[in-house]
Coordinates of C-alpha atoms in Angstrom, one line a residue:
Chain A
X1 CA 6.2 0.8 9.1
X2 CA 8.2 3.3 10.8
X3 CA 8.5 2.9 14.5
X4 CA 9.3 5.9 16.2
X5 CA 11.5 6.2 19.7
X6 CA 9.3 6.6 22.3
X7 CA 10.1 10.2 23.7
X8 CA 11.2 11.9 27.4
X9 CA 8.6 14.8 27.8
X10 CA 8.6 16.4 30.4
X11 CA 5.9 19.2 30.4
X12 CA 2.6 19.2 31.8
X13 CA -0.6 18.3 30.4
X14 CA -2.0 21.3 27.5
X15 CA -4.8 23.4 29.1
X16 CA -8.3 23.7 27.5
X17 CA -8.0 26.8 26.3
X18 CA -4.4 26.3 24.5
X19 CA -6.2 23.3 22.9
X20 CA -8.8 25.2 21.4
X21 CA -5.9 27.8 20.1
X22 CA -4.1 25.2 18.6
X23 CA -7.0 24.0 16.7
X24 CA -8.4 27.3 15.8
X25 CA -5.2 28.2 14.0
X26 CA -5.6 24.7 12.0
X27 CA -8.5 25.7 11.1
X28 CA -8.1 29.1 10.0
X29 CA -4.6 27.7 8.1
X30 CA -7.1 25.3 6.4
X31 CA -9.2 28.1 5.2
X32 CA -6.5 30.2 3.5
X33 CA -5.0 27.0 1.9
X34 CA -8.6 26.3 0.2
X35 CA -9.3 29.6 -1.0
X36 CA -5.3 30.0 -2.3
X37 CA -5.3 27.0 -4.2
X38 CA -9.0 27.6 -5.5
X39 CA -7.8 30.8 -7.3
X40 CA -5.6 28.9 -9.4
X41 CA -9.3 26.9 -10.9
X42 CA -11.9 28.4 -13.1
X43 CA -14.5 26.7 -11.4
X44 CA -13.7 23.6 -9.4
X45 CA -13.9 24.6 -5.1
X46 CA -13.4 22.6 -2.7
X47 CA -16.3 20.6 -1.4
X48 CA -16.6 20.2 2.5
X49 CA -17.6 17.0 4.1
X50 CA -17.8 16.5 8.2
X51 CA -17.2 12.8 9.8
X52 CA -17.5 12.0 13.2
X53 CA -15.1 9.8 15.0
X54 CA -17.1 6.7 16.0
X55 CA -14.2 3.9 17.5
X56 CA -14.7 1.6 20.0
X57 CA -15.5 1.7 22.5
X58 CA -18.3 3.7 21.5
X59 CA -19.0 6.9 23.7
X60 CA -21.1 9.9 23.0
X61 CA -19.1 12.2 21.7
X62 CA -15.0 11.5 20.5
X63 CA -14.9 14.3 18.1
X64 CA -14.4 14.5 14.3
X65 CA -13.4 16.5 11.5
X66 CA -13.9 17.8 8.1
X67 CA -12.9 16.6 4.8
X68 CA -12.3 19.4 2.0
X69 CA -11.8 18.2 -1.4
X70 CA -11.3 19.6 -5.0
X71 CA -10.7 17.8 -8.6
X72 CA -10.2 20.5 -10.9
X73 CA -8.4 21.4 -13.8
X74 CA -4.9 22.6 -12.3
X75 CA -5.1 20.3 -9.6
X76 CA -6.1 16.7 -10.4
X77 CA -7.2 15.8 -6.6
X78 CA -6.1 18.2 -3.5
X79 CA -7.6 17.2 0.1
X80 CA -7.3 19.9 3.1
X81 CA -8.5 18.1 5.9
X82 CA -8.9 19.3 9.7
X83 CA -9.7 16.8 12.3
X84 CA -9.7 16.9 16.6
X85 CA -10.5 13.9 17.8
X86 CA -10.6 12.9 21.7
X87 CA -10.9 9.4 23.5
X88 CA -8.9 6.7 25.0
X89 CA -6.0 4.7 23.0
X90 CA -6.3 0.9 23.3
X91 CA -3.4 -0.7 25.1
X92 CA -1.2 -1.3 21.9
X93 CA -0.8 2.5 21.5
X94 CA -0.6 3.2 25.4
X95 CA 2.5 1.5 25.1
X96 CA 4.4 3.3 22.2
X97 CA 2.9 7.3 23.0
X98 CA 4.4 9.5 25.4
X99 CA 2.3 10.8 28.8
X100 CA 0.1 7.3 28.7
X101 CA 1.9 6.0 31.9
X102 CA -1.5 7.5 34.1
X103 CA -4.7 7.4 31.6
X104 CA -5.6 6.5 28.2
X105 CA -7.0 9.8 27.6
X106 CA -5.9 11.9 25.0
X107 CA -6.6 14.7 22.7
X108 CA -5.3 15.5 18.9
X109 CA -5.9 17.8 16.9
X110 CA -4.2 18.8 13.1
X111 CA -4.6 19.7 9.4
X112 CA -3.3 17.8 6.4
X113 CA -2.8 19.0 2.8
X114 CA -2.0 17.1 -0.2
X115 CA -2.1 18.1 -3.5
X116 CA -2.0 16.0 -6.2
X117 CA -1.6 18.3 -9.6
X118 CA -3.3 17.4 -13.1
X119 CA 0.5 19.0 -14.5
X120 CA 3.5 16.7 -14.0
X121 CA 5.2 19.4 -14.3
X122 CA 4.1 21.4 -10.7
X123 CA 5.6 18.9 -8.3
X124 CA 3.2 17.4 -5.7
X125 CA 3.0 18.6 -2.1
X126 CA 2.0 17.2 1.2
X127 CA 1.9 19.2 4.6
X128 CA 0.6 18.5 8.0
X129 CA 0.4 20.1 11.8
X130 CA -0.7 18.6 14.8
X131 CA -0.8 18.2 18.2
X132 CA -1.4 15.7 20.7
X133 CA -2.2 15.8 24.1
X134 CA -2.3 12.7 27.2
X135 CA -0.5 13.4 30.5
X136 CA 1.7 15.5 28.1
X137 CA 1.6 17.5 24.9
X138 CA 3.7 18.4 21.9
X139 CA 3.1 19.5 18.4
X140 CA 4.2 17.6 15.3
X141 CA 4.5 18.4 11.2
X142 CA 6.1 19.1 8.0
X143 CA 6.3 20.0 4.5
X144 CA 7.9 18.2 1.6
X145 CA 7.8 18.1 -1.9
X146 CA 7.7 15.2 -4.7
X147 CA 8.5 16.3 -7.7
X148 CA 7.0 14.2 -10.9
X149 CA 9.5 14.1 -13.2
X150 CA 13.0 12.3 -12.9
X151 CA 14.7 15.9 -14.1
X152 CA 13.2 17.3 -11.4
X153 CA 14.5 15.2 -8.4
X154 CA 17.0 17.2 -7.1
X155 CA 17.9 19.8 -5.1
X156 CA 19.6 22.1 -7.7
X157 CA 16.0 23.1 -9.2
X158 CA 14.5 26.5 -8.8
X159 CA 11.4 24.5 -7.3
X160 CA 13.7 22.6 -4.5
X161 CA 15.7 25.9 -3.6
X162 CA 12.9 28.1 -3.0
X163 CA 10.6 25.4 -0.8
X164 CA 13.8 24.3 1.1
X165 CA 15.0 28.2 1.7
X166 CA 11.6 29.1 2.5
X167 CA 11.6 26.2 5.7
X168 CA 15.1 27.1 6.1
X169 CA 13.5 30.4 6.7
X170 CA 10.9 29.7 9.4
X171 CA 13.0 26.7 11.4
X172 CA 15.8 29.9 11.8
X173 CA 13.7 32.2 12.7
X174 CA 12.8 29.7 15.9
X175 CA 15.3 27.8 16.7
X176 CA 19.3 27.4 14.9
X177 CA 19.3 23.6 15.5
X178 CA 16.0 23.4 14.5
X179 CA 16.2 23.4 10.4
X180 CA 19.3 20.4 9.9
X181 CA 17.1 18.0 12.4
X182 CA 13.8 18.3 11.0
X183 CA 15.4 18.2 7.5
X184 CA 17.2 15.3 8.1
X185 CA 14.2 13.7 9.5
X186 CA 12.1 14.5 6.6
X187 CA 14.9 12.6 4.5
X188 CA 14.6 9.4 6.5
X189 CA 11.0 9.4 7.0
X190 CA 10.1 9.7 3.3
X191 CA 12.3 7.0 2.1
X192 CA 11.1 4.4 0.7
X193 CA 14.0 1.2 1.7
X194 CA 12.2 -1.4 -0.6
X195 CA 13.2 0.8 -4.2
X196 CA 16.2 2.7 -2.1
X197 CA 14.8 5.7 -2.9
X198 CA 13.4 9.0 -1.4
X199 CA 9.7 10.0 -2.0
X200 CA 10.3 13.5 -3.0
X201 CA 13.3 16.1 -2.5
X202 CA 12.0 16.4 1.1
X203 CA 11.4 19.3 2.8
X204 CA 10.8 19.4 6.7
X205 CA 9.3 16.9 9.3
X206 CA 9.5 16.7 13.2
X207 CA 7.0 15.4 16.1
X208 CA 7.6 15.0 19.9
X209 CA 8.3 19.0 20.0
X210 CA 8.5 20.3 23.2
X211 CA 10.2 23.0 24.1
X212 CA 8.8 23.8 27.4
X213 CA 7.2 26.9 25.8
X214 CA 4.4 26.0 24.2
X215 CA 3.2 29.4 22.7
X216 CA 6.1 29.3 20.6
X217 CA 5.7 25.6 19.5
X218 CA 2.9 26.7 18.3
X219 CA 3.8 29.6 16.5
X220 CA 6.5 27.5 14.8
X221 CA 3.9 24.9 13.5
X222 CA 1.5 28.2 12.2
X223 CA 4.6 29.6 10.3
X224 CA 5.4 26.2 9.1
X225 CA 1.8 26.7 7.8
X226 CA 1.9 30.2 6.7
X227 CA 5.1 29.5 4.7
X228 CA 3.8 26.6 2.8
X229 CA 0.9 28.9 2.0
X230 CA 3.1 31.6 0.7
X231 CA 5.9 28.9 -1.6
X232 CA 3.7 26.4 -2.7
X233 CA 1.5 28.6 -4.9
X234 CA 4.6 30.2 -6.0
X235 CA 5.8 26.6 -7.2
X236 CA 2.4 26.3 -8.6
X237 CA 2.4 29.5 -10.9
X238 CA 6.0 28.7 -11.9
X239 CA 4.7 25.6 -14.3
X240 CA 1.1 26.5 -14.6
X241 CA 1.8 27.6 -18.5
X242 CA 4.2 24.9 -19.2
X243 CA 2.5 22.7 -21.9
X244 CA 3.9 18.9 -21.1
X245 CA 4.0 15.6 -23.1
X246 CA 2.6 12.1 -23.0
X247 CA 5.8 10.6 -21.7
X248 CA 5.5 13.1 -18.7
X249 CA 2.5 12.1 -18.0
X250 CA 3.7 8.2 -18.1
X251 CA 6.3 9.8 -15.8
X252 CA 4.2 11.4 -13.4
X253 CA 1.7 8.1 -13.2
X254 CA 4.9 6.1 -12.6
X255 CA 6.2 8.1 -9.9
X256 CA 2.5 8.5 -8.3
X257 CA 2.8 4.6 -8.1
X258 CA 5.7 5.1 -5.9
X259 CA 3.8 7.3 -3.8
X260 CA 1.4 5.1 -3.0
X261 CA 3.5 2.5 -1.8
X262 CA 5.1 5.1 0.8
X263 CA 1.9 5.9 1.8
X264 CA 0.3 2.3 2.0
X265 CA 3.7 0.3 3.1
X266 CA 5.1 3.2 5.7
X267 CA 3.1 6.2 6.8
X268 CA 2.8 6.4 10.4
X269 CA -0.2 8.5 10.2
X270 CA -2.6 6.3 7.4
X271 CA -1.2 3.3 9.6
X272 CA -2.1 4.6 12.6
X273 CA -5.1 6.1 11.1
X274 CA -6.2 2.9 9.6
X275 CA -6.0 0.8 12.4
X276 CA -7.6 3.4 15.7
X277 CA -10.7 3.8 13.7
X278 CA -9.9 7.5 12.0
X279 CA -11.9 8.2 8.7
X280 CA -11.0 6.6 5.8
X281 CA -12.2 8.2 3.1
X282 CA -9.9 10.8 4.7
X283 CA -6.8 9.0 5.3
X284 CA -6.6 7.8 2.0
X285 CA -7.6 11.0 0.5
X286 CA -3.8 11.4 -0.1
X287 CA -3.9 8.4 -2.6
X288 CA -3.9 9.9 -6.2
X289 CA -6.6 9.7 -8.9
X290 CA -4.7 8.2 -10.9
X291 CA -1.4 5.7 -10.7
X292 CA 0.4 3.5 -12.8
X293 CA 2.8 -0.1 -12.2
X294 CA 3.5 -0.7 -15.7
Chain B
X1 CA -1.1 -7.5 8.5
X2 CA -2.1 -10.5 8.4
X3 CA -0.5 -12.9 11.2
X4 CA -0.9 -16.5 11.1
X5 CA -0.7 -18.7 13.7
X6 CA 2.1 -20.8 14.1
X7 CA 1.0 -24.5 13.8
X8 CA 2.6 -28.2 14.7
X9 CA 4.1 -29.8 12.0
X10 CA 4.8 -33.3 12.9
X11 CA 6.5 -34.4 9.8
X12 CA 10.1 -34.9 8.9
X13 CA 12.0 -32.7 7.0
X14 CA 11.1 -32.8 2.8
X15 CA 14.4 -34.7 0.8
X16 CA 16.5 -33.2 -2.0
X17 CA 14.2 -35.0 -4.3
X18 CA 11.1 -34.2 -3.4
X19 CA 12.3 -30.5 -3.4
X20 CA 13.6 -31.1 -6.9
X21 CA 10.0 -32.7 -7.8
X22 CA 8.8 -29.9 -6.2
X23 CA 10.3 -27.1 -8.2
X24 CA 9.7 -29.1 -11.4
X25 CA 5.8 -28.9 -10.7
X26 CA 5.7 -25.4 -10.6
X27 CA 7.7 -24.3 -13.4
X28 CA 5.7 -26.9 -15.7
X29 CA 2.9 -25.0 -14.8
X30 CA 4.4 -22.0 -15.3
X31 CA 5.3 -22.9 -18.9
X32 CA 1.5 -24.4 -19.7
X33 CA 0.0 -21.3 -17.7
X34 CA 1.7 -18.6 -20.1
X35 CA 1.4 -20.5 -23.4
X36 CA -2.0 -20.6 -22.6
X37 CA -2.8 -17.2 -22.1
X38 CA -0.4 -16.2 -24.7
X39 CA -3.0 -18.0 -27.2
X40 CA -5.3 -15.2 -26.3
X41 CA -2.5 -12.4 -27.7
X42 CA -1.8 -11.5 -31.2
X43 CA 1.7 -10.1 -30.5
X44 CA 2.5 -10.0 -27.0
X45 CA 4.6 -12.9 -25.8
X46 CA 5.8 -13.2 -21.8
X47 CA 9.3 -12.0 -21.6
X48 CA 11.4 -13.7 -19.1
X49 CA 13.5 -12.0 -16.8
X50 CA 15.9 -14.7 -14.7
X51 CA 17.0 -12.8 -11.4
X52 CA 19.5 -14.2 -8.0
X53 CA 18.6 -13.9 -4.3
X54 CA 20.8 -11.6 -2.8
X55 CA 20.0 -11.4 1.6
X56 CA 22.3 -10.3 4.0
X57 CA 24.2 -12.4 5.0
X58 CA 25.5 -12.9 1.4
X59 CA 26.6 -16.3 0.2
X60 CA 27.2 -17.6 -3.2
X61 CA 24.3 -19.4 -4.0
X62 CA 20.6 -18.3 -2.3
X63 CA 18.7 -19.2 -5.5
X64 CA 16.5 -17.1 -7.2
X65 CA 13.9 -17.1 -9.7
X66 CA 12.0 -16.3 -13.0
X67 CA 10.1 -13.3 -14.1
X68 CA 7.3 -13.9 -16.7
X69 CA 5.8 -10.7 -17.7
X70 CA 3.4 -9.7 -20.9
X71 CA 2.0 -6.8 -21.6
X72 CA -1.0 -7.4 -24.4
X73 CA -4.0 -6.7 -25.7
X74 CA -6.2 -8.8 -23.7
X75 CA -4.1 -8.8 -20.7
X76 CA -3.3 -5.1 -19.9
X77 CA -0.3 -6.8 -17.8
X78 CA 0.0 -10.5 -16.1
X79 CA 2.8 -11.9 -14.4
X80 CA 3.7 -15.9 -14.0
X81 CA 6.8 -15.9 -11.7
X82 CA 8.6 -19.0 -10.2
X83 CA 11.1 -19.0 -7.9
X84 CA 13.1 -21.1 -5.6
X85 CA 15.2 -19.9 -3.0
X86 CA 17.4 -20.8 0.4
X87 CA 19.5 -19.7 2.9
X88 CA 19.0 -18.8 6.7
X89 CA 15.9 -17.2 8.3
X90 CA 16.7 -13.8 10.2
X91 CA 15.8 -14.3 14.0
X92 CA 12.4 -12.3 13.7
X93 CA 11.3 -14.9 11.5
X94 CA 12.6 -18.0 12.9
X95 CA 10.2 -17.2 15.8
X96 CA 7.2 -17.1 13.5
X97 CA 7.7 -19.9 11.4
X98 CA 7.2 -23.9 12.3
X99 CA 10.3 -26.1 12.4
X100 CA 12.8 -23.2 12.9
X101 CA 13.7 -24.3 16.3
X102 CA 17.0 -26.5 15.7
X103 CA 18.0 -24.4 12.3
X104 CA 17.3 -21.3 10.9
X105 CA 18.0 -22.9 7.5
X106 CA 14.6 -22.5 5.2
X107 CA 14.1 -23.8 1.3
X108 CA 11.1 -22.3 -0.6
X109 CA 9.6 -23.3 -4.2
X110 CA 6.5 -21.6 -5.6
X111 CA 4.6 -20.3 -8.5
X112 CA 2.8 -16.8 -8.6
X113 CA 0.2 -15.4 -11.1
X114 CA -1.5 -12.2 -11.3
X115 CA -3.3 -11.4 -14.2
X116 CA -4.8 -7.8 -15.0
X117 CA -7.0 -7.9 -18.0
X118 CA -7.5 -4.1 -19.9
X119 CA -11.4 -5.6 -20.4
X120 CA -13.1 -4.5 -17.3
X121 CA -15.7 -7.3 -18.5
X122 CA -13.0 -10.1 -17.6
X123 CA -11.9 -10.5 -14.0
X124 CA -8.8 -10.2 -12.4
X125 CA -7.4 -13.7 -11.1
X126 CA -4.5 -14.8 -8.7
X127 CA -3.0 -17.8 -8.4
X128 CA -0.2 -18.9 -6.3
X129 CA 1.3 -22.4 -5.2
X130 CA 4.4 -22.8 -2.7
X131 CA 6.4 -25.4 -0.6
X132 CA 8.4 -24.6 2.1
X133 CA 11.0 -26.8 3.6
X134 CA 12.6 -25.8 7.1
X135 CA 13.2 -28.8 10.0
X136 CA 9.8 -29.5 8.4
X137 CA 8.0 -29.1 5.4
X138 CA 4.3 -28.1 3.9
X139 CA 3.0 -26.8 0.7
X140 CA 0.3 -23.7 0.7
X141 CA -1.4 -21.9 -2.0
X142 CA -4.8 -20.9 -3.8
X143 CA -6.2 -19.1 -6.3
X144 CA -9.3 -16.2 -6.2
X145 CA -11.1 -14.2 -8.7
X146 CA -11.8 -10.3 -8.5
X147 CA -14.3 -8.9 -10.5
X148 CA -14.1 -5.7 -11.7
X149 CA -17.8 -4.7 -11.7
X150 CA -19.8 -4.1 -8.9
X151 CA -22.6 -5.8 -10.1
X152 CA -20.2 -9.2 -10.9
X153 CA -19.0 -9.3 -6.8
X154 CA -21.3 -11.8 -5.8
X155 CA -21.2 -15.2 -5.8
X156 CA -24.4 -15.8 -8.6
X157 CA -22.5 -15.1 -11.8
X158 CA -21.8 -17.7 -14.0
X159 CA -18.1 -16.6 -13.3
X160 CA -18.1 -17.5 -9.7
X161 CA -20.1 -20.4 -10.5
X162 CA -17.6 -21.8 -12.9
X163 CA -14.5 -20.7 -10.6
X164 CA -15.5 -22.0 -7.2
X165 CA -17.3 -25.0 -8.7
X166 CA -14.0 -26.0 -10.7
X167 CA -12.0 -25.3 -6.9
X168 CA -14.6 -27.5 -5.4
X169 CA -13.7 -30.7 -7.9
X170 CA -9.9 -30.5 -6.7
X171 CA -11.0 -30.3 -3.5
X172 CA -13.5 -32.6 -3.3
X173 CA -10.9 -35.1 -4.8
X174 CA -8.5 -34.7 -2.4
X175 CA -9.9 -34.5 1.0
X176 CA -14.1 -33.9 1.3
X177 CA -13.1 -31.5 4.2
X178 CA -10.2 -29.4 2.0
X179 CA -13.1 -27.1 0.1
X180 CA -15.2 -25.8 3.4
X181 CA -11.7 -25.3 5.1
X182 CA -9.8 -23.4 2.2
X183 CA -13.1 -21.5 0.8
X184 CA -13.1 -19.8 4.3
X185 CA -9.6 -19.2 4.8
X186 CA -10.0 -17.2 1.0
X187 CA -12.5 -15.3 2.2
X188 CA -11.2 -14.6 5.7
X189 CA -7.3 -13.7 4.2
X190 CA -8.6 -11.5 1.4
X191 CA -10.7 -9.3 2.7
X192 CA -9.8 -5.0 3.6
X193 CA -10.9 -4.2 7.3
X194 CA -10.8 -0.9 6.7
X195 CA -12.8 -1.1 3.9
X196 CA -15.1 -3.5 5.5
X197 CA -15.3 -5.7 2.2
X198 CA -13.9 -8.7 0.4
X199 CA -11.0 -8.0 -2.6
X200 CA -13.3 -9.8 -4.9
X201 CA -15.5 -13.4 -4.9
X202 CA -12.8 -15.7 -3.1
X203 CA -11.5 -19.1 -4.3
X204 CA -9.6 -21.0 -1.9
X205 CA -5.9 -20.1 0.3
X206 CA -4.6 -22.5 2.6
X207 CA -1.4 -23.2 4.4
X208 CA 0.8 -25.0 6.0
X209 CA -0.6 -28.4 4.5
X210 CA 1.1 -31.5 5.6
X211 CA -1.1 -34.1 5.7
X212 CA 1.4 -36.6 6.1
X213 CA 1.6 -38.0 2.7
X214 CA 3.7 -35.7 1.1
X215 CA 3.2 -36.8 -2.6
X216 CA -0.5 -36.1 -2.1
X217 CA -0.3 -32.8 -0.9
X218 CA 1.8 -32.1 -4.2
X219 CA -0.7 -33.5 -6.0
X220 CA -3.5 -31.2 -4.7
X221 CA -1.5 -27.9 -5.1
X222 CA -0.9 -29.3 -9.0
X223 CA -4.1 -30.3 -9.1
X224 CA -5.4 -26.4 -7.9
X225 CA -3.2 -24.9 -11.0
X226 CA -4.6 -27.6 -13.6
X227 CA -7.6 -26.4 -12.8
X228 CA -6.7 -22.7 -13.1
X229 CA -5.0 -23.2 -16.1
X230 CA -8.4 -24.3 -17.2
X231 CA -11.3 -22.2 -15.8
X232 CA -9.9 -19.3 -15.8
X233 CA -9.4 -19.3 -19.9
X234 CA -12.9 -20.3 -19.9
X235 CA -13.7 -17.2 -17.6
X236 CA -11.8 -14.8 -19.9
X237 CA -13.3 -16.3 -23.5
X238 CA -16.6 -15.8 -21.8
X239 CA -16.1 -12.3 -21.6
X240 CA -13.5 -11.4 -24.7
X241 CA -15.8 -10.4 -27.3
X242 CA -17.9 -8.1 -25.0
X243 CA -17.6 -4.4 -25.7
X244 CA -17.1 -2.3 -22.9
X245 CA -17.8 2.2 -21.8
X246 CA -15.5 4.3 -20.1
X247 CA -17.8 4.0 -17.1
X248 CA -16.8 0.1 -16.9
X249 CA -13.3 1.4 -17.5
X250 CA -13.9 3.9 -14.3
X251 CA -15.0 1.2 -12.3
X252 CA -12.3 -1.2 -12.9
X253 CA -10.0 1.3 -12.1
X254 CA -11.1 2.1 -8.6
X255 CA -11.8 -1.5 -7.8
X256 CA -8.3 -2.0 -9.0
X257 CA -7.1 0.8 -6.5
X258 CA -8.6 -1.6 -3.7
X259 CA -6.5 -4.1 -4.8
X260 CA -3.3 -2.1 -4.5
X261 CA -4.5 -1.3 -1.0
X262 CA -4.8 -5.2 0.1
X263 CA -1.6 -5.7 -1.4
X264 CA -0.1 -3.3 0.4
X265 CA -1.3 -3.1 3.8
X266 CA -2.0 -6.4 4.0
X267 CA -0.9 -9.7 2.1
X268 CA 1.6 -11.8 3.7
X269 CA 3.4 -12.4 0.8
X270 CA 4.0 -8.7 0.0
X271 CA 5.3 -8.0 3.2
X272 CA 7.7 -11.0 3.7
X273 CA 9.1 -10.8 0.6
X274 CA 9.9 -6.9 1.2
X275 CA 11.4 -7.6 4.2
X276 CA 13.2 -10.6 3.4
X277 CA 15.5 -9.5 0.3
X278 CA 12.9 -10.6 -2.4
X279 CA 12.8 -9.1 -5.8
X280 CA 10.8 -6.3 -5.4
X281 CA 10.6 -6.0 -8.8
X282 CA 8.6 -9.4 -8.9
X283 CA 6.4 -9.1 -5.9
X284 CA 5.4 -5.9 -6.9
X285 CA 4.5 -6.6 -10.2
X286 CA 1.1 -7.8 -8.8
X287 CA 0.4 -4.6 -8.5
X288 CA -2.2 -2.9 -11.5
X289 CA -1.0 -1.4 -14.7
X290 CA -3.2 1.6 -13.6
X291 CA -5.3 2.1 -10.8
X292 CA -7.7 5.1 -9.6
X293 CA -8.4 7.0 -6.4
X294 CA -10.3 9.6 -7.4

């Protein structure tokens, strides 16, 4: 598991109606990524499924979220989920999260994407916003990118130069520093130390960010959002055509194997997930319909 | 994970050779484990694959161990590993592990099995038998079945009743309170939490054994593979000539993805070896020729 540093923040708590802004624009993100990714199936549409958040200790209401989820022809499995959930964190996670020091309380909201394509040619994608609110608040994300095939691994593909210059796009547009961090992070977090390998070819990741203004952390996380909308598709269409082969496919289930360990072994968020009582059937969503240790 | 508890182990530390008697136990069962199963192949054979232990800090000799893997008709893909390795405990594990306190210098023997049969008719079985030798010494191990079919996960089959009632007989032989003791500790170690249910019908799992008569305890843990290396051919000829659908297939598949997850997230053995130089390739091959999540 990866442990992150424990974080200096210094702003104040989020107001009510910032956190309902934050997760209307989730929400709304989650909308356009369905009906994108939907035009690229005959028939298959994403099928929506609400949860409530019941952890201990029970209380009346501690929020929820809803599950969206297609199998179709272009894409094998893809989950958009939305969730804000709202309660106390037991004293293990007090401990390790920022703006705990006073109360339990605290407040998160977020989307997550992953697509899992039928293809292995179209690589497959993963992105996610959130934020999180206790005595402080700060919003957290990424895109990155996990190309199937062993060709395709790099960063001299067409696929890797137009999803890393599309983030390159919106980290500049916000901040000059911010693009080299949250790449760098990305590299480290999806890295998998047991096979010395990365996941994917990476992409952007980053949490703890507050930069005092927190209109414009916002905005940064919906253009993260609006620009994985606009360069994922565009991956998408590039290998839609492409006819592939058996070995690919061996290829692809292979390298989904090794997605499943990064997930299971390392992931912050399906650990945490996992053990604070979130919904499983969403966490593990991101698991593919198919993998292969052979 | 899984944490155990740290217990008192009176005894003295194991000799050179009982260790050597040791190791010799388990690699004789390894050899009468893959002829046997091998009798159920037309082609495939086990192929052996010798690998060294290489941990930081490196020395010249840490041991290693044996790969056995085939890939076959009736056994989609099994694994029979032995291994025996030494060297120095990093500090994180000293702490955890009885009889560390004057050395960190640790000495470990074992045998693993995993078998995945392509027959969703024939359960999947593990088997695994170890001694470890630190300032003191104890031998651990077990074996459990995991059906592949929902309506075989109960303990009323005629598999379950020939696995557990074969576990029982070593058991019962050794020590009248051994077979309550190590049923439970199966059932309590193999289960998902987040999943709220059991990896498949149990078997027994124990630890730290040290009764104080060393030989016996070897006896037992080469008494518990004798008896695999009988009932579970008995299990697998019961179901070989059975014809299975793709909705069996299905099945299997998704109950096989469960198994990935308790590997993952939460066996012991997984984890340590990943953390302590193992070879990944080896603990990792436990984990399904293909596996679903869809």
């Amino acid at each position: 598991m990866v442990e992150a540093k424990k974080p200096h923040l210094p702003s104040a708590p989020a107001s009510e109606s910032f956190k309902r802004q934050a997760r209307a624009a989730f929400e709304s993100l989650r909308d356009k990524l369905c009906r994108r990714l939907e035009q690229f199936e005959t028939v298959a549409r994403f099928q929506q499924t609400p949860w409530k958040r019941t952890a201990e200790p029970k209380q009346s209401d501690q929020g929820g979220g809803v599950m969206s989820m297609l199998c179709g022809d272009v894409f094998e499995k893809a989950g958009v989920h939305t969730s804000t959930v709202y309660g106390q964190f037991s004293e293990e996670f007090r401990e390790r999260i920022p703006g705990c020091e006073d109360s339990p309380d605290f407040w998160a909201s977020g989307i997550s994407l992953i697509v899992h394509p039928r293809s292995p040619r179209i690589p497959t994608a993963h992105m996610n916003l959130r934020m999180i609110a206790t005595g402080r608040s700060w919003l957290g994300g990424g895109a990155d990118l996990t190309p199937m095939l062993e060709r395709q691994r790099n960063n001299e593909t067409e696929d890797a130069i137009v999803f890393h210059t599309a983030l390159r796009g919106v980290c500049d547009k916000h901040n000059p520093d911010y693009y080299a961090r949250f790449q760098e992070w990305c590299d480290t977090y999806f890295f998998l130390p047991h096979r010395n390998e990365a996941r994917g070819i990476g992409g952007i990741f980053y949490d703890y960010l507050d930069s005092g203004e927190r209109e414009a952390d916002l905005a940064f996380a919906e253009d993260v959002g609006a620009a994985f909308l606009q360069v994922y598709p565009r991956i998408v269409e590039a290998h839609i055509d492409e006819k592939w082969n058996e070995e690919e496919r061996r290829e692809q289930l292979h390298r989904r194997g090794r997605y499943v360990e990064f997930n299971l072994l390392y992931d912050r968020g399906t650990i945490f997930g996992l053990r604070t009582g979130g919904n499983v059937e969403a966490i593990l969503s991101s698991l593919p319909p198919l993998a292969s240790w052979s």
